Each structure stands twice: as structure tokens, then as C-alpha cells.
mmCIF file of C-alpha atoms and ligand atoms in Angstrom:
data_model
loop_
_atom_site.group_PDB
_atom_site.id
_atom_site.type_symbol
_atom_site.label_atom_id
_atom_site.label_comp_id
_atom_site.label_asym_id
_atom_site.label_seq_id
_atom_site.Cartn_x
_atom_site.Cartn_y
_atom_site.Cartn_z
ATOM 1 C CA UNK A 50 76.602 126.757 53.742
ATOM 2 C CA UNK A 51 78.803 125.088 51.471
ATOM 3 C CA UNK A 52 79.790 121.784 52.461
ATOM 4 C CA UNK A 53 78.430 119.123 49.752
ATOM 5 C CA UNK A 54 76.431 116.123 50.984
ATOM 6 C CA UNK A 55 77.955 113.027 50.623
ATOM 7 C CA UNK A 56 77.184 110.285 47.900
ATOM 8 C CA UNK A 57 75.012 107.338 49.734
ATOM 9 C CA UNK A 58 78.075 105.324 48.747
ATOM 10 C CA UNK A 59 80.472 107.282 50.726
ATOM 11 C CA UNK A 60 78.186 107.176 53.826
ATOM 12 C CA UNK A 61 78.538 104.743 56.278
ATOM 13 C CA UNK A 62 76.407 104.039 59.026
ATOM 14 C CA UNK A 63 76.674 106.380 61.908
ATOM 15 C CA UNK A 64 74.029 104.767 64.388
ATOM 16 C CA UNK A 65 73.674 107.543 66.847
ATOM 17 C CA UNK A 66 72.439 107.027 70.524
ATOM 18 C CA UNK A 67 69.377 107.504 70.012
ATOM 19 C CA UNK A 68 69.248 104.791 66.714
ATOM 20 C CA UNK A 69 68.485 101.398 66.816
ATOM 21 C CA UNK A 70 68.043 98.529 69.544
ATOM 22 C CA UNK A 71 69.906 99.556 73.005
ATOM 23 C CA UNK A 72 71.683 96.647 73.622
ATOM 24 C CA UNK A 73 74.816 97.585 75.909
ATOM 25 C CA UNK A 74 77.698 99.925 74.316
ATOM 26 C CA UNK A 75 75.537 99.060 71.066
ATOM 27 C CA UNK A 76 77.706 95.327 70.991
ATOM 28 C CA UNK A 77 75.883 92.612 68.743
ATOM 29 C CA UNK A 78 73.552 90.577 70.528
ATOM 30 C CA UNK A 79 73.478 87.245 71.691
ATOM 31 C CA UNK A 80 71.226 85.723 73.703
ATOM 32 C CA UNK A 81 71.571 81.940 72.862
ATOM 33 C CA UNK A 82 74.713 80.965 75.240
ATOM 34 C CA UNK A 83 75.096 77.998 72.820
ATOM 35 C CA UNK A 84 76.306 80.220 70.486
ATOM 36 C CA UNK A 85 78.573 82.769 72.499
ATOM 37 C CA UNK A 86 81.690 83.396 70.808
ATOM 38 C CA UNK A 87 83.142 86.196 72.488
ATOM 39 C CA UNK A 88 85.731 87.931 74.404
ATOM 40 C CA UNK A 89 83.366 89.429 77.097
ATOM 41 C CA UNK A 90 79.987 88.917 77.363
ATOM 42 C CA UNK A 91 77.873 91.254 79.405
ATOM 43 C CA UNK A 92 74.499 89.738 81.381
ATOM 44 C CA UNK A 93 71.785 91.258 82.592
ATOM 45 C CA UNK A 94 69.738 90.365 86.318
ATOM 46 C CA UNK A 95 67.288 92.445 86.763
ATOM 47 C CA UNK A 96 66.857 91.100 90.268
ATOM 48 C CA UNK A 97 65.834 92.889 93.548
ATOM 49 C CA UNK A 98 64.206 90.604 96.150
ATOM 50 C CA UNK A 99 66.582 91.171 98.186
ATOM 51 C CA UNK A 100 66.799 94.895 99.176
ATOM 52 C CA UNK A 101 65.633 95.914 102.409
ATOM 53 C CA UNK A 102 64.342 99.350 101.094
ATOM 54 C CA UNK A 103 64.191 100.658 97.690
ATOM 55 C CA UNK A 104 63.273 98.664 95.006
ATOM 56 C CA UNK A 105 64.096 99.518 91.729
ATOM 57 C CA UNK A 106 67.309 98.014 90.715
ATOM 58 C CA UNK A 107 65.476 95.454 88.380
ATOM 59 C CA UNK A 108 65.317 98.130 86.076
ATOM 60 C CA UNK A 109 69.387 98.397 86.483
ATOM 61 C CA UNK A 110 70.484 96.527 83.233
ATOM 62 C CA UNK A 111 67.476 98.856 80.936
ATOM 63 C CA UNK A 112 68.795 101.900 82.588
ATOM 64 C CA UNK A 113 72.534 100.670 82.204
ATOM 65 C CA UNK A 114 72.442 100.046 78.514
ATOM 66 C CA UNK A 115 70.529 103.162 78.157
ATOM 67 C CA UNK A 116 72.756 105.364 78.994
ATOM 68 C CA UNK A 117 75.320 103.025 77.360
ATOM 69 C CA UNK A 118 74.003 104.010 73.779
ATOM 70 C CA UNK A 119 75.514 107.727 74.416
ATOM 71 C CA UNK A 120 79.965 105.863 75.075
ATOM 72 C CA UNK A 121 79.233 103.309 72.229
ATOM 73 C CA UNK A 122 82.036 104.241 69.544
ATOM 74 C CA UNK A 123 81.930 101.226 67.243
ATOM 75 C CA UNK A 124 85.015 100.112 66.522
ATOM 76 C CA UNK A 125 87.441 101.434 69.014
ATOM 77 C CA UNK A 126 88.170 104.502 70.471
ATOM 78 C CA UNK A 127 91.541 106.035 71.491
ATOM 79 C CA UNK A 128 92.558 107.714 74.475
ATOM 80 C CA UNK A 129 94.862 111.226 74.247
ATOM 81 C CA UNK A 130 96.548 110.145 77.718
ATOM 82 C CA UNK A 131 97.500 106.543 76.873
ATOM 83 C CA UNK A 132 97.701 107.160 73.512
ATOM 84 C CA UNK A 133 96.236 104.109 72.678
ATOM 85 C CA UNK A 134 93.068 102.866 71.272
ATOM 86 C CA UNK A 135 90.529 100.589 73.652
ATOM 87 C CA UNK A 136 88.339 98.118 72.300
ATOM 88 C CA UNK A 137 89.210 97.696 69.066
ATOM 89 C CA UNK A 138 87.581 95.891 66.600
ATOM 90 C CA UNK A 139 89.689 92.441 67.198
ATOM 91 C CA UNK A 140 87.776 92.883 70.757
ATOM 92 C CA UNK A 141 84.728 90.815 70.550
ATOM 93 C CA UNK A 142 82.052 92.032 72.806
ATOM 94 C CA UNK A 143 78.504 91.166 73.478
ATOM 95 C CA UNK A 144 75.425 91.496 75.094
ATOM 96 C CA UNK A 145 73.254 88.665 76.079
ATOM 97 C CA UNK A 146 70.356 90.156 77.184
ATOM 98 C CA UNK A 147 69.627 89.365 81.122
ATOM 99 C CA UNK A 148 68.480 86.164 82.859
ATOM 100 C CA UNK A 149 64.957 85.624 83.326
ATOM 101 C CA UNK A 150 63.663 86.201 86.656
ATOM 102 C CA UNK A 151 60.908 84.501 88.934
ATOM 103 C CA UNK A 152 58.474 86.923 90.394
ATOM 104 C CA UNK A 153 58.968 86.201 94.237
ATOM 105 C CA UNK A 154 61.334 83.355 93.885
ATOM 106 C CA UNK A 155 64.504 83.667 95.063
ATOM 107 C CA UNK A 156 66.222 80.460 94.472
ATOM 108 C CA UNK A 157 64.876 80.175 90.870
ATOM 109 C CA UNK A 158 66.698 83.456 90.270
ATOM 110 C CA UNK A 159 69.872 82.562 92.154
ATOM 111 C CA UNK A 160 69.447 79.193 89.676
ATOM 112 C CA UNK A 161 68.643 81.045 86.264
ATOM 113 C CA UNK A 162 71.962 83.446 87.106
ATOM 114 C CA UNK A 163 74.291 80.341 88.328
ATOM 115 C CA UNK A 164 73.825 78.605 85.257
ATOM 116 C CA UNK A 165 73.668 81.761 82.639
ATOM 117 C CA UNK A 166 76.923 83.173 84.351
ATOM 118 C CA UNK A 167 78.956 79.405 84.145
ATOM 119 C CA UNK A 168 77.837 78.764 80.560
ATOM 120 C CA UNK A 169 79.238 81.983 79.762
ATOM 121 C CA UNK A 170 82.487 81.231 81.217
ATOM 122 C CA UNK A 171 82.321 77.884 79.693
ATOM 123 C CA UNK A 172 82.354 78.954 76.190
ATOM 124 C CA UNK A 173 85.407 81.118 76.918
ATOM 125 C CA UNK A 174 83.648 84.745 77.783
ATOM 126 C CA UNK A 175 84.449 87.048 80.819
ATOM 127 C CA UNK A 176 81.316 87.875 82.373
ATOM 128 C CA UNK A 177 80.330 91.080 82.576
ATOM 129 C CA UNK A 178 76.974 91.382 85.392
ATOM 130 C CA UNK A 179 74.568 94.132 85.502
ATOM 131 C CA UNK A 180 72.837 94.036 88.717
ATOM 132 C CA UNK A 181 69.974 93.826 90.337
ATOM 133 C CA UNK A 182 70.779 94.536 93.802
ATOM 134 C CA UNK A 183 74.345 93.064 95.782
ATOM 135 C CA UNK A 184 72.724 90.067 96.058
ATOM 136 C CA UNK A 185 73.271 88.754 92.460
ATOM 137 C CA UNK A 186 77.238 88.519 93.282
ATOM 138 C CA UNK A 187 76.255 85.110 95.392
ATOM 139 C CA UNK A 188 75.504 83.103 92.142
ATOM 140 C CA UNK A 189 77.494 84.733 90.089
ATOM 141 C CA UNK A 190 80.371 83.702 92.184
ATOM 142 C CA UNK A 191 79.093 80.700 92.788
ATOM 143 C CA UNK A 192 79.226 79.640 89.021
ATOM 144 C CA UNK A 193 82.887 80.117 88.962
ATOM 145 C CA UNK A 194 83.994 77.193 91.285
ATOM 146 C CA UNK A 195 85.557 75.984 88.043
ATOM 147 C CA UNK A 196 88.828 78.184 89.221
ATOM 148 C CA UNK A 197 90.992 76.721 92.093
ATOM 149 C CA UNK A 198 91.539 80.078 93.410
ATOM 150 C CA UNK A 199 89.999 83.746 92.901
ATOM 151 C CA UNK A 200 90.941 86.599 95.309
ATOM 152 C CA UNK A 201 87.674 89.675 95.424
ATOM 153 C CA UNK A 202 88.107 93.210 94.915
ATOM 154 C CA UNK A 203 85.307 94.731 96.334
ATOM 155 C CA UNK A 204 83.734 98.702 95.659
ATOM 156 C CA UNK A 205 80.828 99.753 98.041
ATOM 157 C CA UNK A 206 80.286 101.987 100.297
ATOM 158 C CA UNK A 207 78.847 99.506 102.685
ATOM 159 C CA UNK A 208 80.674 96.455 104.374
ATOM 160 C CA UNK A 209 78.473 93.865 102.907
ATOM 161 C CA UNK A 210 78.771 90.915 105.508
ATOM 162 C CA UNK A 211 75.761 90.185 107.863
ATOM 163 C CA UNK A 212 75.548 86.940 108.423
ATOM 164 C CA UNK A 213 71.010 87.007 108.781
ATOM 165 C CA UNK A 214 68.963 89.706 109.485
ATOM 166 C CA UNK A 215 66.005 87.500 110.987
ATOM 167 C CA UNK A 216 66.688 84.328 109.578
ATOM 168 C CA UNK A 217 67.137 86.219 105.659
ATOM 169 C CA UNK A 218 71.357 84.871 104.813
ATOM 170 C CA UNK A 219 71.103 86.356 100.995
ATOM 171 C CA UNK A 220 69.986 89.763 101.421
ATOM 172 C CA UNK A 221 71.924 92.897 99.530
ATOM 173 C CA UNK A 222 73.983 93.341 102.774
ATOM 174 C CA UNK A 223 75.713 89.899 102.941
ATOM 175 C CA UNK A 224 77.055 89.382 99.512
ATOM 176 C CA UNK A 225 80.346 89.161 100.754
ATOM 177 C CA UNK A 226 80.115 87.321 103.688
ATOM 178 C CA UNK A 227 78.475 84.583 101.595
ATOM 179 C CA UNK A 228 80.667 84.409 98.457
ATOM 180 C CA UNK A 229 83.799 84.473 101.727
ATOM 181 C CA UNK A 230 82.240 80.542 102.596
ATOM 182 C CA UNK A 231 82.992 79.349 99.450
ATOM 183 C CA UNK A 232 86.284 76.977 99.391
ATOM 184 C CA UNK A 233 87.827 78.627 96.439
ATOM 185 C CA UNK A 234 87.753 82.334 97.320
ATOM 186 C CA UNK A 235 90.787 83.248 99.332
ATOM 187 C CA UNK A 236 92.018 86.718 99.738
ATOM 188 C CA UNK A 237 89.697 89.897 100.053
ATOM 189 C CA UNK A 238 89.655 93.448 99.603
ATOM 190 C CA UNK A 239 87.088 96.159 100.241
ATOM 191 C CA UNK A 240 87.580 99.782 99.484
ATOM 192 C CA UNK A 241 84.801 102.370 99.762
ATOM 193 C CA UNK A 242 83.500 101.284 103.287
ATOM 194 C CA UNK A 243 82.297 104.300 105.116
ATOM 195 C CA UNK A 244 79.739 106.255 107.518
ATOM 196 C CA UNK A 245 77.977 105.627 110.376
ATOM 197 C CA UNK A 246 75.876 102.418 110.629
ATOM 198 C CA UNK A 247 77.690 100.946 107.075
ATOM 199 C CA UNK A 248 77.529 97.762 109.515
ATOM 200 C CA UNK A 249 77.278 96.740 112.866
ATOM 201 C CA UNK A 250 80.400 96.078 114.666
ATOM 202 C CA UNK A 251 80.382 92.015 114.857
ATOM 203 C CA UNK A 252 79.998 91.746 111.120
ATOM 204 C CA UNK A 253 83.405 94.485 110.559
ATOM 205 C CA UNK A 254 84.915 92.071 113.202
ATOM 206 C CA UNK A 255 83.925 88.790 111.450
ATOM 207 C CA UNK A 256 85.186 90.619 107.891
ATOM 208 C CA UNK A 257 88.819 91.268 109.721
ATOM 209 C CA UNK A 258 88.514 88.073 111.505
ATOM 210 C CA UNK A 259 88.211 86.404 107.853
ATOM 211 C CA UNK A 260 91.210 88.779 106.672
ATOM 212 C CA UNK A 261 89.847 90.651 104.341
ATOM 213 C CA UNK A 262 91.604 94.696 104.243
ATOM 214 C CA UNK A 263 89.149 97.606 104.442
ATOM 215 C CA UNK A 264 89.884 100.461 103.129
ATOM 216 C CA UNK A 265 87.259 103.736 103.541
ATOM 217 C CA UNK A 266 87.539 106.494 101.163
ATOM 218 C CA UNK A 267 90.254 108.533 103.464
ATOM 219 C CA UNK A 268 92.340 106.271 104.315
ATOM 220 C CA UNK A 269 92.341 105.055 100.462
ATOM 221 C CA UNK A 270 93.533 108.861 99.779
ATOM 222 C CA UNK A 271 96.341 108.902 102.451
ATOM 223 C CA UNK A 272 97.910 105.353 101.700
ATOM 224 C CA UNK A 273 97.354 105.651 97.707
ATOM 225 C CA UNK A 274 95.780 103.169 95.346
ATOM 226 C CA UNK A 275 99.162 101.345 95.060
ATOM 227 C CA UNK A 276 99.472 100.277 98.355
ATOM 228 C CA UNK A 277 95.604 99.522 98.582
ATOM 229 C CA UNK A 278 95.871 96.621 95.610
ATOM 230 C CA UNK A 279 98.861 95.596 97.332
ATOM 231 C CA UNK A 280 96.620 93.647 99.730
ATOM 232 C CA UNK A 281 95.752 91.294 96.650
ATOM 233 C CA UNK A 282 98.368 89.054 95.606
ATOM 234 C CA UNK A 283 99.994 89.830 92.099
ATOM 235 C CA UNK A 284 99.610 87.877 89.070
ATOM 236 C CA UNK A 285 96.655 85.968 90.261
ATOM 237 C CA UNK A 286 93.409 85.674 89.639
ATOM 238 C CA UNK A 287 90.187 88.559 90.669
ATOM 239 C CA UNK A 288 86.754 88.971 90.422
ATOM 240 C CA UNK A 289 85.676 92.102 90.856
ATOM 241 C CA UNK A 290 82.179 93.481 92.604
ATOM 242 C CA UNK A 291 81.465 97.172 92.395
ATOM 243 C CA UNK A 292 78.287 98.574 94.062
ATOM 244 C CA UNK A 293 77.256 101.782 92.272
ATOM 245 C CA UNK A 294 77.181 103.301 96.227
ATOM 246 C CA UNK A 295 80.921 103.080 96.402
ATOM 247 C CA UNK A 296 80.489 106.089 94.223
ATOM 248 C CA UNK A 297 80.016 109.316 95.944
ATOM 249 C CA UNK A 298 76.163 110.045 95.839
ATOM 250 C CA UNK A 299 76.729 113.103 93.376
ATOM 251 C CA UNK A 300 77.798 110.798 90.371
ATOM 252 C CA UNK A 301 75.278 107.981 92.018
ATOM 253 C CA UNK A 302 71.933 108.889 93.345
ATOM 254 C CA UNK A 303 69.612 106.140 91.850
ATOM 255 C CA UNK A 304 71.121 103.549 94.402
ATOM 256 C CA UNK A 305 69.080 101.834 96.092
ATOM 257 C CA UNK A 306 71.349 102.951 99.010
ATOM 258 C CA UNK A 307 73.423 106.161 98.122
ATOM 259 C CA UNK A 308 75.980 107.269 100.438
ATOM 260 C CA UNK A 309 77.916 110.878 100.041
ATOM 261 C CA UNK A 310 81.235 110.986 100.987
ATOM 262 C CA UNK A 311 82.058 108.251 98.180
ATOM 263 C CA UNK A 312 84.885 107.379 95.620
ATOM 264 C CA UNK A 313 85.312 109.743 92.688
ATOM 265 C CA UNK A 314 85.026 108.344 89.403
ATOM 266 C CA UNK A 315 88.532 108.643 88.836
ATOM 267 C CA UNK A 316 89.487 106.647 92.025
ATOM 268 C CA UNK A 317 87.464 103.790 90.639
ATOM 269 C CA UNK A 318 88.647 104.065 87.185
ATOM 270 C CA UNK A 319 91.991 103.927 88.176
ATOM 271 C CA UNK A 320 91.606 101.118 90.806
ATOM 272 C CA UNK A 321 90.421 98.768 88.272
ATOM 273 C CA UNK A 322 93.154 100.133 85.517
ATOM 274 C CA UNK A 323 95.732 99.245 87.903
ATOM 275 C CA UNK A 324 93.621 95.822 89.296
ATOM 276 C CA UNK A 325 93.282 94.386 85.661
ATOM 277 C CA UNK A 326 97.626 95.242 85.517
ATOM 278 C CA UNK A 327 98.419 93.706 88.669
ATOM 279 C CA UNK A 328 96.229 90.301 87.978
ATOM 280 C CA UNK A 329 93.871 88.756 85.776
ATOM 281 C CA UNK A 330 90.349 90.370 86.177
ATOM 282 C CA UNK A 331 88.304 86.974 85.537
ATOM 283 C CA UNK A 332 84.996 88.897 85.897
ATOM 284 C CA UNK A 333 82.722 91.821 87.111
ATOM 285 C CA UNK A 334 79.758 93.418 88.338
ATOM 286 C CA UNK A 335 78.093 96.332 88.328
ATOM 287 C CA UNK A 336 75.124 96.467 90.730
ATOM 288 C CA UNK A 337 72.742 98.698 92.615
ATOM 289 C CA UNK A 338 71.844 100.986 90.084
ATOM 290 C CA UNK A 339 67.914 101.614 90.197
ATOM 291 C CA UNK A 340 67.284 104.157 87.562
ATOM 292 C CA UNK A 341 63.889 105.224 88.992
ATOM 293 C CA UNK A 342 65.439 107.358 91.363
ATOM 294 C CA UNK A 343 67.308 109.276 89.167
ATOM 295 C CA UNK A 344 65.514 111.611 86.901
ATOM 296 C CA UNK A 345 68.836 112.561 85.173
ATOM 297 C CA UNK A 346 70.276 109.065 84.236
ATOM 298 C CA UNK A 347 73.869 110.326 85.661
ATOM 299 C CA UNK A 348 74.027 106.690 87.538
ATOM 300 C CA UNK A 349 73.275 104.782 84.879
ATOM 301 C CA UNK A 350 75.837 107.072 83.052
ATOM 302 C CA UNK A 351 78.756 106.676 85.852
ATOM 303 C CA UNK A 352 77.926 102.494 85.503
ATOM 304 C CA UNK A 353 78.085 102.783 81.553
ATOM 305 C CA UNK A 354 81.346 104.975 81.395
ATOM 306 C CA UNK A 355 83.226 102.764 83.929
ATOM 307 C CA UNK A 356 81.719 99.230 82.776
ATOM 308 C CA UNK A 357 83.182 100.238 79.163
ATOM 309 C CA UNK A 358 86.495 101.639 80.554
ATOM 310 C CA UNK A 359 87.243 98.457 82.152
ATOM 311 C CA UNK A 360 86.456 96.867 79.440
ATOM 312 C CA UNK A 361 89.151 98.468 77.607
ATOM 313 C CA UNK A 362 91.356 97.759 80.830
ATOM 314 C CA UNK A 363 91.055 93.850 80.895
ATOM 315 C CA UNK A 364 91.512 93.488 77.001
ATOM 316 C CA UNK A 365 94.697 95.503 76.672
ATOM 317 C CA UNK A 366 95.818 93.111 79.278
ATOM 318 C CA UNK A 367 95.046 90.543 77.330
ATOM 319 C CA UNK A 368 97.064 92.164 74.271
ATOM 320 C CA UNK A 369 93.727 93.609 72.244
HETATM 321 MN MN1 MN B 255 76.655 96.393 98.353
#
């Protein structure tokens, strides 16, 4: 071998994946709100009262940053078919560790997220959610009544609208239905939706009924991703939900509801590319990922990949 070791002073710090403290995409850490100062600020909560069935999406935001450590590439990385570079080092990013959560309290958690999620978009941050299960969309929407008007993109493989199963309004099947009662979200769009028993047939008819546009995988394929973001007006403003089950259950197995015959990573990637062009992306969430079901961390990976990719998406919009 002759290649000659470097000088220490040459050296600069290469903080592999498996080095140091795994906050997400190895971003600085900040978890006094008081002092965010930040472009986007991602937020953990680890909460998961409300899935009917598997548990285990508490440990989404660990598992999520994770498998984050392996995409972190400090200060920007470029991209051979934009030819561009994606969060830069002007792009300020940061990870604020997750709310706390209140062993069998729902409403304390709902509270804890609320007020984490609108601090953050008080100081100037778009908030970045790792779930928990679906139902931590309700107060993170919730917190941002300080817009007059959002419109939702929604990723999931399930419709996401009961009303109450047996008297419970905020489980992880009625995210939607709950964030559509509140006066500033208008317009709605779903994408994803498929199989047998997503949802029974009142709550598809209250969705359409409301006007939201569902789109399953196949017909997403026939009419293009064009026409599907069509459905949300241009140049306004969208929060985003994506449940890790919108992904086909090959790139997405620790769900706590996986579903084959899902979007391809691509599809996604490329929805939200051409969502954050269209309008102004205000805000997303990842959720559903529950990493003990998923020996090889490929969820966790899939939430990672895309989480930083849209990153990258909503600041080049934003000139960075
Ligand atoms: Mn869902």
C-alpha cells in the first residue's frame, strides 16, 4: 500500500454513521424551542395510544433517526440528475428531540404536541413530525390555525376518516376526518388508498361528500402524478401527512398496518418534488413507522431517505 496518511491538520472530521449522538440526518440539536433558529426543525412523538393493533410506533422517531445516521452528508449533497446540490450548508436544519409523552393519557399528549409543533412555527421553523401512529396529525394540525387557509396532501394506504369506532373520535383511522372539521383546512387530497376493507363505505362516502379526491395506487399510474396534484390548488399553501403504509409493504413492513400493493418510493419522492413546486409545503409528517417489526430497519430507511429528500425539495423552493 502506498497511500500516505494524512497530517491530523489536514483531517477533518468525517463522523461516520455509526459516530456520535443519532440525532436525525446528524443536524445540531435543539431541544429548547426558545432558542430555535432554524429553517426546519424536525420533532419527535413517540406516541401510540391510539392504534387498534400493533403497538410499536413510539419507537418511530429512535428508529427514524437511526437509520437517518447512514443519508447524513454534512454539508450538502448534490444530485447527478438535477445537477444540483440539496441542503446546503446556508440550510439550517435541526432536530429537537420529541415531545414528552403521558403514559395512558391521551389529551396530555395531544397538548405536549399542540404546543411543541406551534412554538416551532412561531419562531419561524417548518415542522418536520416523526410519528407515533396517524393520530399525531390531529394536533399537529391543530397548532397551525395561525394560517387562514392550508389545503392536505395526504399518503396512506388507508382512507383515514371514521368518524368513532365505539365512542373512540382520535384513533389512527380518523386523522383525516378530524383535521377536515377544522375551519381553516379547505381542499383535500389522498393518494395511496387501496384494498379491501381500507374503510367502510359511509366513511369513503363522507370523504367524497367533504370533497376531498382519492386516488389508489392504479388509478395514480393511469392519470399521472400531474394530473393527481392538480386537485390542489397552485401556489397555495399544504401540509403534508404521509403514512409509512402508503408505501408498498416491501420498502415498509414495520407499519403498524402494512399493506402490499403500495406506492413505490419513487412515486412518493416525486409527488412531494412536484407538491413542494406547485405550492408552499408549510409542513410534514412521517408516521407509522414501528421499528420492532422490522428486523432489517428498511422502514425506518424508506422514512429517513424520503424525510431528507423533501427536505431538499421545500428548501430549493425556498431558493437554498
Ligand atoms: Mn394512516
Amino acid at each position: 500500500m502506498d497511500y500516505k496518511r494524512q497530517e491530523p491538520y489536514e483531517r477533518y472530521q468525517l463522523g461516520l454513521p455509526f459516530v456520535g449522538i443519532p440525532s436525525f440526518g446528524k443536524f445540531p440539536i435543539c431541544t429548547d424551542l426558545e432558542q430555535l433558529d432554524a429553517h426546519i426543525a424536525v420533532l419527535g412523538i413517540p406516541y401510540d395510544l391510539s392504534i387498534q393493533y400493533r403497538t410499536g410506533t413510539r419507537l418511530g422517531p429512535r428508529g427514524i433517526r437511526t437509520e437517518s445516521m447512514l443519508y447524513a452528508f454534512g454539508s450538502g449533497g448534490y444530485d447527478f440528475e438535477r445537477d444540483d446540490v440539496f441542503l446546503g450548508p446556508q440550510c439550517k436544519i435541526v432536530d429537537c428531540g420529541d415531545v414528552d409523552m403521558i403514559h395512558g393519557d391521551l389529551e396530555q399528549c395531544f397538548e405536549n404536541a399542540e404546543i411543541a409543533v406551534r412554538k416551532i412555527v412561531e419562531k419561524g421553523a417548518i415542522p418536520v413530525i416523526m410519528g407515533g401512529d396517524h393520530a399525531v396529525t390531529i394536533p399537529v394540525v391543530r397548532a397551525l390555525d395561525c394560517y387562514d387557509k392550508i389545503h392536505i396532501l395526504h399518503i396512506d394506504s388507508h382512507l383515514d376518516w371514521a368518524d368513532a369506532r365505539s365512542g373512540q373520535r382520535y384513533g389512527n383511522g380518523s386523522p383525516m376526518r378530524r383535521v377536515s372539521e377544522l375551519p381553516y383546512v379547505d381542499k383535500m387530497v389522498q393518494i395511496g388508498i387501496h384494498g379491501i376493507g381500507s374503510s367502510r363505505k359511509c366513511d369513503f362516502d363522507d370523504a367524497k361528500a367533504y370533497g376531498s379526491k382519492l386516488i389508489s395506487p392504479r388509478q395514480l399510474r393511469k392519470m399521472g402524478i400531474d394530473e393527481a396534484l392538480s386537485y390542489l390548488p397552485e401556489g397555495e399553501k399544504y401540509y403534508i401527512t404521509i403514512d409509512i403504509d402508503g408505501l408498498d409493504a416491501s420498502v415498509a413492513p414495520g407499519a403498524g398496518t402494512p399493506n402490499p400493493g403500495g406506492l413505490t418510493f419513487d412515486e412518493v419522492d416525486e409527488i412531494v418534488e412536484k407538491a413542494c413546486k406547485r405550492g408552499e409545503v408549510i409542513g410534514y409528517d412521517f408516521v407509522e413507522v414501528a421499528p420492532p417489526y422490522d428486523p432489517t430497519g428498511v422502514t425506518g430507511m424508506t422514512a429517513a431517505k424520503l424525510m431528507l429528500n423533501f427536505m431538499g425539495y421545500v428548501l430549493k423552493k425556498k431558493g437554498m
